[in-house]
């Protein structure tokens, strides 16, 4: 059984299934960078952070419970950037264009993780 394909209108994507809709990523949800760095400040909350390599080297494309890096951050950043099941995490930059936008999805509850 084959799908009916149509031109996406985007040269580097090529053909897509006819039933797919093209939407800009910014219209599908909230895009944000946490701004949480890899430092410890005594007065701040401790939070686990998902780093670039946690996404980039993740061949399953699923983020599960593991030992993510522990850092400190203001409590409001911990709350605002808490990850939830179904969230997509993207690599925002890289040394090559091909490595920008690599993604993985949160598939398990990750308390205290940004």
Tab-separated table of C-alpha atoms in Angstrom, residues 11-62:
chain	number	residue	atom	x	y	z
A	11	UNK	CA	13.147	21.992	-1.851
A	12	UNK	CA	15.164	20.303	0.897
A	13	UNK	CA	12.111	18.408	2.184
A	14	UNK	CA	10.757	17.268	-1.177
A	15	UNK	CA	7.562	15.215	-1.308
A	16	UNK	CA	5.351	14.640	1.725
A	17	UNK	CA	2.177	12.564	2.272
A	18	UNK	CA	-0.847	14.380	0.845
A	19	UNK	CA	-2.673	14.439	4.206
A	20	UNK	CA	0.183	16.237	6.000
A	21	UNK	CA	-0.129	19.940	6.722
A	22	UNK	CA	2.820	22.309	6.715
A	23	UNK	CA	3.012	24.526	9.781
A	24	UNK	CA	5.698	26.682	11.288
A	25	UNK	CA	7.154	25.204	14.434
A	26	UNK	CA	6.502	28.426	16.364
A	27	UNK	CA	2.762	27.904	15.794
A	28	UNK	CA	2.728	24.434	17.362
A	29	UNK	CA	3.793	25.342	20.872
A	30	UNK	CA	6.018	27.448	23.055
A	31	UNK	CA	9.670	27.689	22.055
A	32	UNK	CA	12.073	28.831	24.726
A	33	UNK	CA	15.622	28.550	25.929
A	34	UNK	CA	15.946	28.039	29.652
A	35	UNK	CA	18.936	30.301	30.127
A	36	UNK	CA	20.040	27.990	32.933
A	37	UNK	CA	23.829	27.746	32.984
A	38	UNK	CA	26.086	25.082	34.463
A	39	UNK	CA	26.917	26.954	37.662
A	40	UNK	CA	26.100	26.591	41.332
A	41	UNK	CA	24.857	29.611	43.253
A	42	UNK	CA	24.260	28.876	46.939
A	43	UNK	CA	20.977	30.806	47.198
A	44	UNK	CA	19.403	29.122	44.158
A	45	UNK	CA	17.349	25.927	43.741
A	46	UNK	CA	18.998	22.731	42.525
A	47	UNK	CA	17.653	21.409	39.226
A	48	UNK	CA	18.663	18.749	36.710
A	49	UNK	CA	19.209	20.023	33.180
A	50	UNK	CA	19.025	18.254	29.845
A	51	UNK	CA	22.183	19.158	27.954
A	52	UNK	CA	22.950	19.290	24.238
A	53	UNK	CA	24.627	15.850	24.283
A	54	UNK	CA	21.642	14.309	26.100
A	55	UNK	CA	19.619	15.119	22.972
A	56	UNK	CA	22.250	14.925	20.233
A	57	UNK	CA	23.662	11.517	21.171
A	58	UNK	CA	20.270	10.021	22.006
A	59	UNK	CA	19.682	7.425	19.277
A	60	UNK	CA	16.242	6.426	20.618
A	61	UNK	CA	15.055	10.074	20.431
A	62	UNK	CA	13.342	9.492	23.799
